[in-house]
Short mmCIF file of C-alpha atoms and ligand atoms in Angstrom, two decimals:
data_model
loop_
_atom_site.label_atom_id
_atom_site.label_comp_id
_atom_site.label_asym_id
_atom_site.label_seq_id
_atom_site.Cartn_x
_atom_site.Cartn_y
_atom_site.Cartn_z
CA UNK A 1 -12.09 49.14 6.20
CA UNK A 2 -15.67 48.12 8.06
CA UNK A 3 -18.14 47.11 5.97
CA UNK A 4 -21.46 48.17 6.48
CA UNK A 5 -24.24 45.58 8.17
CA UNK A 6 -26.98 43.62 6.68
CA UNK A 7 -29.04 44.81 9.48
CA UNK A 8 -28.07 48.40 10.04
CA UNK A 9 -31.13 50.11 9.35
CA UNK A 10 -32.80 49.32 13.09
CA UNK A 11 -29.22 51.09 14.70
CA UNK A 12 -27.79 54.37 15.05
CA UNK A 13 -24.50 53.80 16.87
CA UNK A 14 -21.89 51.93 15.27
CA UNK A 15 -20.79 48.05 16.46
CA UNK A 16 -18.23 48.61 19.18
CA UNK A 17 -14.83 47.65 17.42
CA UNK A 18 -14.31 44.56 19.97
CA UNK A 19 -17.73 43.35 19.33
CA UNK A 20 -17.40 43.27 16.14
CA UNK A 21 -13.92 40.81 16.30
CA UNK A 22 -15.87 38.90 19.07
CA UNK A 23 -18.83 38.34 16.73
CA UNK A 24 -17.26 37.71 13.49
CA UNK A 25 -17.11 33.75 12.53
CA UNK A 26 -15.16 35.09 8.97
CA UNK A 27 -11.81 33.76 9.93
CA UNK A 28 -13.44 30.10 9.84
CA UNK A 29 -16.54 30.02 8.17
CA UNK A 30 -14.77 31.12 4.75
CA UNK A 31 -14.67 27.24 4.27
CA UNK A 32 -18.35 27.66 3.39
CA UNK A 33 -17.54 29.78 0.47
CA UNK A 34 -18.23 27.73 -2.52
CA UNK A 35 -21.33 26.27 -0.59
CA UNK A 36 -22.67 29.56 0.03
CA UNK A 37 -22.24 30.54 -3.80
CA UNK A 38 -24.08 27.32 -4.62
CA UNK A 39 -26.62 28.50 -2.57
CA UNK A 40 -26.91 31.73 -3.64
CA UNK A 41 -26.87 30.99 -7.44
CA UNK A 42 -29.47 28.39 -6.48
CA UNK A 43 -31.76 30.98 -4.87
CA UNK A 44 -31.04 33.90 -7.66
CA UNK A 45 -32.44 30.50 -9.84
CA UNK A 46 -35.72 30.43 -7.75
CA UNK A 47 -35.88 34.06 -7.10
CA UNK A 48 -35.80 34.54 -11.30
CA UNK A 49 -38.77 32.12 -11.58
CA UNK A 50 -40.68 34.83 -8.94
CA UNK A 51 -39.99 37.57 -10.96
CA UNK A 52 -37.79 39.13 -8.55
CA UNK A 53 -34.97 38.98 -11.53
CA UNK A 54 -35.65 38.67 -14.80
CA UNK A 55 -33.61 36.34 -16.92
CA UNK A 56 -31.26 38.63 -17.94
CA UNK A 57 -30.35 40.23 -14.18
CA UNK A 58 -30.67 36.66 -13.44
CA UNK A 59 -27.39 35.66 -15.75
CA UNK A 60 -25.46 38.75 -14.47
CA UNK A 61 -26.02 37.54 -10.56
CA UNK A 62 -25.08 34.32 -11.46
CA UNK A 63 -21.57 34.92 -13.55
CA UNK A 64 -21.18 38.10 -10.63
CA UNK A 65 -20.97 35.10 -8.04
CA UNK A 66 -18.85 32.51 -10.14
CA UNK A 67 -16.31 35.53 -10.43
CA UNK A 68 -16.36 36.16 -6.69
CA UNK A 69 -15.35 32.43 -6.19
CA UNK A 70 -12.58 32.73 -8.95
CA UNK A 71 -11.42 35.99 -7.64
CA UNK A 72 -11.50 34.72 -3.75
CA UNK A 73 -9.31 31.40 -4.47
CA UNK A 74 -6.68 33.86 -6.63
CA UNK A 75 -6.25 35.46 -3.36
CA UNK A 76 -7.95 38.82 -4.98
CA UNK A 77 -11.22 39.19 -2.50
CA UNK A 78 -10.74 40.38 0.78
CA UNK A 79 -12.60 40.57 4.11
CA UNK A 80 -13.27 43.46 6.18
CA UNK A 81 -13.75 43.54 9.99
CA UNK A 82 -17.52 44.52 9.42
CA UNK A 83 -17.69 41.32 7.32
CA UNK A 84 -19.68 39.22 10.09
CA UNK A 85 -19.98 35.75 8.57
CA UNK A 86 -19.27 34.57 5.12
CA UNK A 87 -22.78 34.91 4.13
CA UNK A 88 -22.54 38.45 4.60
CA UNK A 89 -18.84 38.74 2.53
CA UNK A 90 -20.43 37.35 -0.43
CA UNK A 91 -24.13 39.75 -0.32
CA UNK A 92 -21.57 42.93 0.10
CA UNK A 93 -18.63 41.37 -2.77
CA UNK A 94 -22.00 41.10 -5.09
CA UNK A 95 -23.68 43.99 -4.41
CA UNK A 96 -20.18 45.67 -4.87
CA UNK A 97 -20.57 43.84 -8.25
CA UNK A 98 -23.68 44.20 -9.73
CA UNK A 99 -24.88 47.47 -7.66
CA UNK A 100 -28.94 46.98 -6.67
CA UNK A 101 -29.10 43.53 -8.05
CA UNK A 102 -26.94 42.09 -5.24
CA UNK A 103 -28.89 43.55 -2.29
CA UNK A 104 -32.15 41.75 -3.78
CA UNK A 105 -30.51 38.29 -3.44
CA UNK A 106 -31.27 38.05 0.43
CA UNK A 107 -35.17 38.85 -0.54
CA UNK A 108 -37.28 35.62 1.43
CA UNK A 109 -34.49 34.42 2.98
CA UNK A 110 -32.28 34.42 6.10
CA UNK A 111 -28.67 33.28 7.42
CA UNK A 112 -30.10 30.84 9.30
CA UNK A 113 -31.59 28.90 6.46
CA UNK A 114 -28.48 30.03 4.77
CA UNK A 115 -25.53 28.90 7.32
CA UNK A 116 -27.68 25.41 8.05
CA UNK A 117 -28.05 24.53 3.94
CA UNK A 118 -24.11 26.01 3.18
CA UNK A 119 -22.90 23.17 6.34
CA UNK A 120 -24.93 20.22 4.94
CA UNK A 121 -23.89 20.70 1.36
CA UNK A 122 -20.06 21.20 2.85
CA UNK A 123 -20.57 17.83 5.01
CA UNK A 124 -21.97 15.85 2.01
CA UNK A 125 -19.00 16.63 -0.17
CA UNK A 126 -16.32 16.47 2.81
CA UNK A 127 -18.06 13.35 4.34
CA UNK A 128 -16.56 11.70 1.11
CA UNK A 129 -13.08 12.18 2.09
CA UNK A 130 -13.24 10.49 5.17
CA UNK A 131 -14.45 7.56 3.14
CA UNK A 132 -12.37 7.34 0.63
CA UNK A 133 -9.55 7.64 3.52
CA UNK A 134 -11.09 4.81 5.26
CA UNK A 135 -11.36 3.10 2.18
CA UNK A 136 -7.79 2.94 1.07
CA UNK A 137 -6.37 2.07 4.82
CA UNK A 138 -8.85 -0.82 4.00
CA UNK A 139 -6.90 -2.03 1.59
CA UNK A 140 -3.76 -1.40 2.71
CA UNK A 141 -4.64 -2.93 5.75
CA UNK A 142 -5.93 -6.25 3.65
CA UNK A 143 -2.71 -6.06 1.59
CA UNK A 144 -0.39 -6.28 4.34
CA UNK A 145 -2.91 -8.89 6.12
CA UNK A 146 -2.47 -11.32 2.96
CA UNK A 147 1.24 -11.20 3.78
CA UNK A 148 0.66 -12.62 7.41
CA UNK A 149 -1.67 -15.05 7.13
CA UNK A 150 0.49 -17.51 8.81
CA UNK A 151 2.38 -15.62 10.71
CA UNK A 152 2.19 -16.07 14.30
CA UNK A 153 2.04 -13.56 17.46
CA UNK A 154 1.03 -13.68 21.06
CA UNK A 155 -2.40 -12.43 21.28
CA UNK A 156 -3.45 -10.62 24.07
CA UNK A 157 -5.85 -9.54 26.42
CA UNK A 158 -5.49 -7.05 29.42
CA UNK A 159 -2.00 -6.67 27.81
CA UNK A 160 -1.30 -10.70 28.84
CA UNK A 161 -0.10 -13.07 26.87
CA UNK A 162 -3.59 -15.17 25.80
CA UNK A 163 -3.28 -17.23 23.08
CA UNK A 164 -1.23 -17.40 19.72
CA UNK A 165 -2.86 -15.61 16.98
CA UNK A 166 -2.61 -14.69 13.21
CA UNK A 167 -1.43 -11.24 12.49
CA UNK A 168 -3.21 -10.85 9.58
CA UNK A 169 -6.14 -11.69 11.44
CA UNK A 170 -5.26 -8.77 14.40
CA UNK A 171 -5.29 -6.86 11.24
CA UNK A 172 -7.96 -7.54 9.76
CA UNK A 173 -9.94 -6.40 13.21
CA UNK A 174 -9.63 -2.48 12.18
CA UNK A 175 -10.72 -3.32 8.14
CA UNK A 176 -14.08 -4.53 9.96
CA UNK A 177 -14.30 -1.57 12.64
CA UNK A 178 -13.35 0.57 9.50
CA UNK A 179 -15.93 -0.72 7.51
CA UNK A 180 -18.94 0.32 10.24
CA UNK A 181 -16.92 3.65 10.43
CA UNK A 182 -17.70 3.71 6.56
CA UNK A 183 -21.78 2.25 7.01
CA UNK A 184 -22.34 5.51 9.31
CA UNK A 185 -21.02 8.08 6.89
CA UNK A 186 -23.57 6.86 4.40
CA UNK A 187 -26.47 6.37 6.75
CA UNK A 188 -24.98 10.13 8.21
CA UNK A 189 -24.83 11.95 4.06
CA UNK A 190 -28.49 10.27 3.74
CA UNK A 191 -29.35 12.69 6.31
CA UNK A 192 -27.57 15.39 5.40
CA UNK A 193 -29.66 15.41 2.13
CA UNK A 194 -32.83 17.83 3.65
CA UNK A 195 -32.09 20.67 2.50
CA UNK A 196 -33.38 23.51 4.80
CA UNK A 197 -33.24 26.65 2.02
CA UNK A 198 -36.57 27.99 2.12
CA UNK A 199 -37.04 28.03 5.97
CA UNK A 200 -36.30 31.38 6.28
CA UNK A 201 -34.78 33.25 9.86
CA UNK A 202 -37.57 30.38 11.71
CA UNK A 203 -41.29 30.64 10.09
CA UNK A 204 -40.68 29.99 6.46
CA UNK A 205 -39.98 32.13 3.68
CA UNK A 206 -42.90 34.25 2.78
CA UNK A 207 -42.04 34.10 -1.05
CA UNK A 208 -43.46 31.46 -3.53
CA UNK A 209 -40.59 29.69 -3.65
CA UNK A 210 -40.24 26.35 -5.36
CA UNK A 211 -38.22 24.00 -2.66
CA UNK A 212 -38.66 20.73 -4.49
CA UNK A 213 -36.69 22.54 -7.36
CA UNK A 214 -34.40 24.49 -5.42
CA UNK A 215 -33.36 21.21 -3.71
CA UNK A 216 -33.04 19.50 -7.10
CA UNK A 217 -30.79 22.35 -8.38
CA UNK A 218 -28.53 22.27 -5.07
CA UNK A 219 -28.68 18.04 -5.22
CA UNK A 220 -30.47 17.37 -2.54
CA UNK A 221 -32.75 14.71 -2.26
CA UNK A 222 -35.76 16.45 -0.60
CA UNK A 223 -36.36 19.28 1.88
CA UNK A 224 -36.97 19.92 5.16
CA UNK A 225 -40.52 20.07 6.95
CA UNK A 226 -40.56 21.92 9.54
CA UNK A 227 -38.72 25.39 9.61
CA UNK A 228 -37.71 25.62 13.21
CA UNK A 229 -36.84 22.30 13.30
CA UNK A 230 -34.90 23.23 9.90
CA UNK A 231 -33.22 26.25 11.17
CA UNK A 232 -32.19 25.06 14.32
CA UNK A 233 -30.97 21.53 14.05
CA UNK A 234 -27.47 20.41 14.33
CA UNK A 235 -27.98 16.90 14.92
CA UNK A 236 -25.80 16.15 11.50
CA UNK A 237 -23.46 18.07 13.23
CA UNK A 238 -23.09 16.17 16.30
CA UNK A 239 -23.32 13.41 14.43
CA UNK A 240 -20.88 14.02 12.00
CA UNK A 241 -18.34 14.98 15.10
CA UNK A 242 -18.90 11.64 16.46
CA UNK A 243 -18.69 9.50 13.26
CA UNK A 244 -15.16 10.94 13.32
CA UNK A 245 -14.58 10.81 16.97
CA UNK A 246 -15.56 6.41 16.11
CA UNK A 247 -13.04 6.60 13.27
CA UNK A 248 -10.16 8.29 15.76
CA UNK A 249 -11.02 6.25 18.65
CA UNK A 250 -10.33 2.91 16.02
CA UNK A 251 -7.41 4.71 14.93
CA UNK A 252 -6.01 5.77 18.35
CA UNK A 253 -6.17 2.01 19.50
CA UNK A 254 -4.01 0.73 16.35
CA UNK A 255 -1.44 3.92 17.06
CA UNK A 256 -1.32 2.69 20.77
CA UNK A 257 -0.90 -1.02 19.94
CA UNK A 258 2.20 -0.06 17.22
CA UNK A 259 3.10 2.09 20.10
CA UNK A 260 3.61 -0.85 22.37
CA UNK A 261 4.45 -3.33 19.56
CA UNK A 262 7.57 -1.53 18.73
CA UNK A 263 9.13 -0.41 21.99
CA UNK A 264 11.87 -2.24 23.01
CA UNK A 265 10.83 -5.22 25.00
CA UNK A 266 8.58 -6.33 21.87
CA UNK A 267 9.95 -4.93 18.80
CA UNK A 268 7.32 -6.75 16.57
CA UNK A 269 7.01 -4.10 14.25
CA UNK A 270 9.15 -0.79 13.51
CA UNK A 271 7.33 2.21 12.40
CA UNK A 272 9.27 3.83 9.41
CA UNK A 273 11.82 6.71 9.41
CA UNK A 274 9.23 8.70 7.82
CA UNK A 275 6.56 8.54 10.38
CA UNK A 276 9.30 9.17 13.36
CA UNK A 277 11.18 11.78 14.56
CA UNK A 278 14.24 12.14 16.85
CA UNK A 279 15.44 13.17 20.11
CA UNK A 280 16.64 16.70 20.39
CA UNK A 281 18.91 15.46 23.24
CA UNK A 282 19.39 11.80 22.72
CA UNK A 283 21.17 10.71 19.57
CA UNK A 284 19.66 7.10 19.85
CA UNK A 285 15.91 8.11 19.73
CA UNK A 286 13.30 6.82 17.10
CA UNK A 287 9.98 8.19 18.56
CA UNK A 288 6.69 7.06 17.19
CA UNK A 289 5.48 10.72 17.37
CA UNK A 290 2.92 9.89 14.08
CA UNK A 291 1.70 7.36 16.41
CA UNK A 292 1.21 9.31 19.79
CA UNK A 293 -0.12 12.52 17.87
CA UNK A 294 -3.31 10.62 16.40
CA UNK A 295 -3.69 9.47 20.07
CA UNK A 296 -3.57 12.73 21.25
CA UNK A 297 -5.18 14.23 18.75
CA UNK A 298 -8.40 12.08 19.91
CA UNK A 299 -8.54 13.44 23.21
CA UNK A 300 -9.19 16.64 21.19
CA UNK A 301 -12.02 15.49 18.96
CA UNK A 302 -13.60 13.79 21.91
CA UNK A 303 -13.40 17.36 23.45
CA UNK A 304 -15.24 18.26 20.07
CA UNK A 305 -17.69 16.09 20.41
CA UNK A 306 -18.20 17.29 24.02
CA UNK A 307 -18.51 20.93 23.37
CA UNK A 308 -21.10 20.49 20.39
CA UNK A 309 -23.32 18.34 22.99
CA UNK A 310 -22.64 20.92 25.52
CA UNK A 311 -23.46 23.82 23.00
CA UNK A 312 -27.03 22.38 22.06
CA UNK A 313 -28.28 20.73 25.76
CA UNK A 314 -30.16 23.79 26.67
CA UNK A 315 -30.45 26.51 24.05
CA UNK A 316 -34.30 27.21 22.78
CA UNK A 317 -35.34 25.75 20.12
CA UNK A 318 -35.06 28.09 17.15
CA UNK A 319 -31.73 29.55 16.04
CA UNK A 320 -29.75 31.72 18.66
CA UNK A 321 -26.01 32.94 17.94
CA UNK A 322 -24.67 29.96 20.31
CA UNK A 323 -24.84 28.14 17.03
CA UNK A 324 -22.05 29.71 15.24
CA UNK A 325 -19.95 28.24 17.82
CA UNK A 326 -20.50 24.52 16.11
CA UNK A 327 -18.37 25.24 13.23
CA UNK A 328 -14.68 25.41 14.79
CA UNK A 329 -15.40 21.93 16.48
CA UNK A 330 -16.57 20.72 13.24
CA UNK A 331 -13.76 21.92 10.74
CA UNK A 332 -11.15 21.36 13.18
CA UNK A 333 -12.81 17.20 13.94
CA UNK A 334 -13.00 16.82 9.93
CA UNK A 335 -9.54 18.20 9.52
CA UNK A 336 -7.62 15.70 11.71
CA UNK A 337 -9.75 12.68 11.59
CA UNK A 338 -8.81 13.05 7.63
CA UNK A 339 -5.53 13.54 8.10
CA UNK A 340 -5.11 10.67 11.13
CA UNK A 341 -6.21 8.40 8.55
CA UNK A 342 -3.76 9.61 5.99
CA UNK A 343 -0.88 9.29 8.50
CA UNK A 344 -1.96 6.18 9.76
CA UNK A 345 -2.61 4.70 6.32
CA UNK A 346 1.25 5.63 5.43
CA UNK A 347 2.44 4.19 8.95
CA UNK A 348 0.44 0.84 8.07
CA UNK A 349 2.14 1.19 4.32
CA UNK A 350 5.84 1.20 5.41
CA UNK A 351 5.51 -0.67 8.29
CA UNK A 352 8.27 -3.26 9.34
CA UNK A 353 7.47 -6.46 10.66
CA UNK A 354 9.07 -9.12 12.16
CA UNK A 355 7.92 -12.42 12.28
CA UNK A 356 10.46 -14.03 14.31
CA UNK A 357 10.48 -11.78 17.02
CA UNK A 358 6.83 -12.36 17.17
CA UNK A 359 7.07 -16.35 17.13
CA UNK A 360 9.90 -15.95 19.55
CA UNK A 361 7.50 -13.79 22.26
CA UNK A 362 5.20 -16.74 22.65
CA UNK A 363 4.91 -17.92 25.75
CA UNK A 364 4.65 -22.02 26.09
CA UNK A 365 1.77 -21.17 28.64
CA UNK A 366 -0.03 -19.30 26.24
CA UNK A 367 -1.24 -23.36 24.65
CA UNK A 368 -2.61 -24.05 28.27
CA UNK A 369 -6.25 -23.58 26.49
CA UNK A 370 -4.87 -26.12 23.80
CA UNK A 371 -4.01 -28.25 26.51
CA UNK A 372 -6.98 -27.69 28.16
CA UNK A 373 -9.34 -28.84 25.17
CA UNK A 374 -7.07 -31.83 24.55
CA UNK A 375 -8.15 -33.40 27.86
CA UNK A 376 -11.86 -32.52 27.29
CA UNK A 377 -11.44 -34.99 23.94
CA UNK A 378 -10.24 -37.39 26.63
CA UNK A 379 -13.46 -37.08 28.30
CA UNK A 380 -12.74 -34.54 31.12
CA UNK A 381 -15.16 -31.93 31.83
CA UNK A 382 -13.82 -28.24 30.77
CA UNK A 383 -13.76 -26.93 34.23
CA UNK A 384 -12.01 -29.98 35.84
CA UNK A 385 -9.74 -29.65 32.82
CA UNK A 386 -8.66 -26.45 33.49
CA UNK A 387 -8.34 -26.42 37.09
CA UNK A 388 -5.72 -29.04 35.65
CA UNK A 389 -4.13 -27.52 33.34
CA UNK A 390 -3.77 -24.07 35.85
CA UNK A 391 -2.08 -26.70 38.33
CA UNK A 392 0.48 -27.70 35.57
CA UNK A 393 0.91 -24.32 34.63
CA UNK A 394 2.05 -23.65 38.42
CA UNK A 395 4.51 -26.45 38.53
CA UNK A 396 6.41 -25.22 35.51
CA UNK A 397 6.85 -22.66 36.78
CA UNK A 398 8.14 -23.61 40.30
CA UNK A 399 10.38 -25.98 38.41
CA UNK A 400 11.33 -23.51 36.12
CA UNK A 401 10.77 -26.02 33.47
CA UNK A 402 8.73 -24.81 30.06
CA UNK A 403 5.65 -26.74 29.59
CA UNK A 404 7.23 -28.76 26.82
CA UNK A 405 9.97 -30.06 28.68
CA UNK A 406 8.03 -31.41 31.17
CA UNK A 407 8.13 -35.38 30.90
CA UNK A 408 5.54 -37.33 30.38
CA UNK A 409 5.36 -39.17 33.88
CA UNK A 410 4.80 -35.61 35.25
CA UNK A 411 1.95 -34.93 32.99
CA UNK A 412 0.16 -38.43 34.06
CA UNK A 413 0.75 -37.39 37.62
CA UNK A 414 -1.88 -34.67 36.98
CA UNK A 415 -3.97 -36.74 34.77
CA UNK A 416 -3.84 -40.08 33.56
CA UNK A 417 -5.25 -39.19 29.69
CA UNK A 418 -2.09 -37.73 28.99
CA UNK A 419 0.32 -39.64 26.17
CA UNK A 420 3.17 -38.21 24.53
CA UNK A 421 0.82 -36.48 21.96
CA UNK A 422 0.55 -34.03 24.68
CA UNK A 423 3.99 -32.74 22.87
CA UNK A 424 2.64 -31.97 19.46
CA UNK A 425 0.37 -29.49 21.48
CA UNK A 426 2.98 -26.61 21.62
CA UNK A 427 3.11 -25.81 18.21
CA UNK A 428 1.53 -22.30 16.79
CA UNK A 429 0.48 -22.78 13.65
CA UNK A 430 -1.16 -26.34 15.19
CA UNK A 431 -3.02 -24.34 17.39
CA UNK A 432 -4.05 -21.97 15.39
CA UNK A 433 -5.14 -24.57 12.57
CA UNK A 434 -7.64 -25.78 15.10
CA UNK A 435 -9.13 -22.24 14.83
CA UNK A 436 -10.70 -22.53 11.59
CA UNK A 437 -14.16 -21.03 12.56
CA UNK A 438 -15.59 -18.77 10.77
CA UNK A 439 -14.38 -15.46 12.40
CA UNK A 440 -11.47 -17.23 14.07
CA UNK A 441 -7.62 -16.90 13.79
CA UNK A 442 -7.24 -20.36 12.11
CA UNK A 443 -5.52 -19.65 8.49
CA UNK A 444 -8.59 -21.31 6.59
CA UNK A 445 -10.93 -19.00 8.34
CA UNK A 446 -8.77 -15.68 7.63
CA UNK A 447 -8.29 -16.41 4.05
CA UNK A 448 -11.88 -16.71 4.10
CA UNK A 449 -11.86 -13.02 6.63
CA UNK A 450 -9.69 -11.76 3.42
CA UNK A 451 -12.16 -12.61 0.59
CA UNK A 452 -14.92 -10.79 2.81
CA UNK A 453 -12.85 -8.13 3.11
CA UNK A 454 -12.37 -7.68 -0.65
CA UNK A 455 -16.02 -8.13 -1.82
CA UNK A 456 -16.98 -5.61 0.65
CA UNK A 457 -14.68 -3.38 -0.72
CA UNK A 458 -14.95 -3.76 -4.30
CA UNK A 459 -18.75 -3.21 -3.53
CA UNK A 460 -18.84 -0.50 -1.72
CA UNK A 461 -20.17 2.52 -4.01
CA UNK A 462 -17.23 5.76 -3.12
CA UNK A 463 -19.26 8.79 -3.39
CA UNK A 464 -18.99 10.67 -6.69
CA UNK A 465 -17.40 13.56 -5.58
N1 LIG B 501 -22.58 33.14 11.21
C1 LIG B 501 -23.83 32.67 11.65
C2 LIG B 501 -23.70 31.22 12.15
O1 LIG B 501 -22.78 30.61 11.81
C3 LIG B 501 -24.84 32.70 10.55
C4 LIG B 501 -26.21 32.93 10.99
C5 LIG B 501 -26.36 34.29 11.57
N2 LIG B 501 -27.71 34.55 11.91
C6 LIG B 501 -28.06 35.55 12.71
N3 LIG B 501 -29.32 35.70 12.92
N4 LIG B 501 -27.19 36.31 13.31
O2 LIG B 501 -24.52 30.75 12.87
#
C-alpha cells in the first residue's frame, strides 16, 4: 500500500511509482528510528509547553511513540512505498495512532531540522562503539606487548632489514596511533552536541519554542546558532567518515604487516584458524582473508570519505535533497570500521608468535649502525664512520663471510680503533639495551612505553552509553 505524503496538498497527480523507489531513503534511514522518536517525544515536550497539546494529549503522543518503537523492533510496523524517509513512517504510524493528534506533531518544524538532530544524536551514541572497540584492542594490544618485551625482530624500513627491534615495542606503535584515533572521537561527539531542533526547513521555527530546554531534554549540550548553517551542515559527517577512515587506515597497515609477517619466507606470526579460511582448490591453504578484507574494506571507506566530500563541494548552502545521499556512506563507514576493529582485536587475541623465527631473521648487517656508533666512541666522526662501516659491510659480503666472523686483523685494516670488543657488538638484546630512550626500543624504555600505555587507558573516561 502507498502512503499518502506529508506534502500532498500543493499536487494533484500522484508520485510516479519509480520516483517514488528512487526518492525513498526508508530502506536505510530506519537506523534513525529510535533517534527520531527521541526527537519527536522531545518536541511533543516543547510543543505541550506552547499549548499546542495539553498535558493530557501530551501523555497519549508520547506512550503512542514509545509503542511505535516497541512494535517496530517486534517486527510488527511496516513501511509502505509512499513512506519517503523515516521521519515520515513515524508522523503517518502516529497519526494512524492517535488520529488528529499525530498530524500536529510536525507543527514549527521541518525534516531538515529533523534528519540533521536524528544523525547527531545517532553519531553521539554510535561514536561510543568505535571507542570502546579501540579501547579494548588497546589492551589487548598492551597485553600481548608485555609478553614481548624482550623479544627480538628485524625492524624494518622500506620493507629492509634496519635494525633489531622489540616486538612489543612494534606493538605498542598502533596502542599510540589508536589512542589519537580515540582523542578525535571525543573532540568529534563534542561537536556533535549542537543540537539543530528548532531550525526549522532553513529560517527558524516560527513557534516559541524553548531550545535551551529542548536540547536539555534530548542531552545535548547547547544548540545551534544559525539555522542555515544548522540545517545544512554535514561537517560531523565528513568528519565522522574520516575519523573512521584514520582508524581503518591504522588498522589496514597492522592487517598488511601480519599479512607479510606470516607468509612463508617470514613466518613470525600465524594468524589463527579462526580468522582464516581455506582454499577451495588447494588442500594446503591457510589464507589470512580476516586480514586482506579489513585492507580491502579501507579502500571502500576511503571511497566514503570521497563521495561525502564530493556530495557537499558545490551544493548551495541551505538543505537540498543531495543530502540524503550522506547517510549510506555513513552507516556503511560506521558499520565496518566497528567491525574491522572487532576482527582485528580477535586476530591480535589468538595470534601465534614465534620468537625464534624472529631472532633467527636478523641479519648480522642489520648491527652496522651499532658498529657504526662504536667507532664514533673511538673518536671517529659519524659520517667517516659510516662510510666505514658501509665498506665492511661490502667485504662480507664479497667474502661471503657474516660480519661476526670476520677476524679481527680485517677489522683494523679498515680502522685501527677496532679490538676484539668489536665481537660483543652482534648481539640483539645488546643493541637494543643501548636503546633505552624514552620512546626507543630499548627494554627499559618500553616497560616504561607499557606503563604509559596503561595510565592512559585506565584514564580515559568510555562514554556512558
Ligand atoms: N530523508 C531526508 C534526508 O535524509 C530528510 C529530509 C527531507 N527534506 C526534504 N525537504 N525533502 O535528507
Amino acid at each position: 500500500m502507498s502512503a499518502s505524503k506529508t506534502w500532498s496538498g500543493r499536487f494533484d497527480k500522484k508520485t510516479s511509482s519509480m520516483m517514488e523507489a528512487f526518492s525513498s531513503s526508508i530502506a536505510f534511514d530506519n537506523k534513525l528510528l529510535e533517534a527520531d522518536i527521541l526527537v519527536n517525544k522531545a518536541w511533543a515536550k516543547a510543543l505541550a509547553r506552547i499549548k499546542i497539546y495539553s498535558d493530557e494529549e501530551l501523555q497519549t503522543v508520547l506512550q503512542a511513540l514509545d509503542r511505535i518503537l516497541i512494535d517496530y523492533s517486534e517486527g510488527n510496523l511496516k513501511f509502505q512505498s509512499g513512506d519517503e524517509d523515516i521521519h515520515s513512517a513515524v508522523e503517518r504510524w502516529l497519526t494512524e495512532r492517535v488520529g488528529e493528534l499525530g498530524s500536529r506533531i510536525h507543527c514549527g518544524k521541518s525534516r531538515n531540522d529533523q534528519v540533521a538532530t536524528d544523525v547527531r544524536l545517532f553519531l553521539k551514541k554510535e561514536s561510543s562503539f568505535i571507542v570502546l572497540g579501540l579501547q579494548s584492542m588497546q589492551e589487548c594490544i598492551v597485553e600481548l606487548a608485555e609478553k614481548h618485551v624482550d623479544t627480538v625482530m628485524p625492524g624494518y624500513t622500506h620493507l629492509r632489514q634496519a635494525q633489531p627491534i622489540s616486538f612489543a615495542h612494534y606493538l605498542l606503535a598502533f596502542c599510540f596511533q589508536m589512542q589519537r584515533d580515540k582523542r578525535r572521537l571525543y573532540e568529534f561527539r563534542e561537536r556533535c552536541d549542537d543540537m539543530p531542533l528548532g531550525s526549522g526547513a532553513l529560517a527558524g521555527s516560527a513557534f516559541d519554542i524553548d531550545r535551551k530546554m529542548l536540547a536539555e531534554e534530548l542531552g545535548f549540550k547547547t544548540f545551534s546558532h544559525n539555522s542555515i548553517d544548522a540545517t545544512s551542515d554535514r561537517d560531523f559527517i565528513t568528519e565522522c567518515i574520516f575519523i573512521c577512515v584514520q582508524v581503518m587506515l591504522h588498522t589496514s597497515r597492522i592487517a598488511e604487516d601480519f599479512i607479510i609477517w606470516s607468509s612463508e619466507p617470514y613466518r613470525f606470526i600465524d594468524i589463527a584458524q579462526e580468522y582464516s579460511t581455506g582454499s577451495s582448490m588447494m588442500p594446503q591453504k591457510r589464507n589470512p582473508d580476516s586480514l586482506e578484507l579489513i585492507r580491502g574494506k579501507t579502500a571502500r571507506m576511503i571511497g566514503n570519505l570521497n563521495a561525502l566530500m564530493n556530495l557537499m563541494k558545490g551544493i548551495p548552502t541551505a538543505y537540498v535533497r543531495d543530502l540524503q545521499e550522506d547517510k549510506e556512506p555513513l552507516f556503511d563507514t560506521l558499520w565496518q570500521t566497528r567491525l574491522s576493529v572487532r576482527i582485528m582485536n580477535g586476530v591480535i587475541n589468538t595470534l601465534q608468535v614465534y620468537p625464534k623465527q624472529m631472532k633467527a631473521a636478523i641479519d648480522p648487517a642489520l648491527y652496522a649502525t651499532d658498529v657504526a656508533d662504536y667507532l664514533v666512541k673511538k673518536g671517529i666522526a659519524f659520517r667517516r664512520a659510516h662510510e666505514i662501516v658501509g665498506k665492511i659491510v661490502t667485504w662480507s659480503e664479497e667474502h661471503n663471510t657474516l660480519m661476526q666472523d670476520i677476524p679481527l686483523n680485517t677489522w683494523q685494516g679498515f680502522a685501527e680503533q677496532f679490538d676484539d670488543r668489536v665481537y660483543a657488538l652482534f648481539d640483539p638484546q645488546k643493541s637494543l639495551a643501548k636503546r633505552n630512550i624514552p620512546g626507543g626500543t630499548g627494554p627499559a624504555s618500553v616497560r616504561q612505553q607499557i606503563i604509559k600505555a596503561k595510565e592512559m587507558l585506565n584514564s580515559d573516561a568510555l562514554f556512558e552509553e
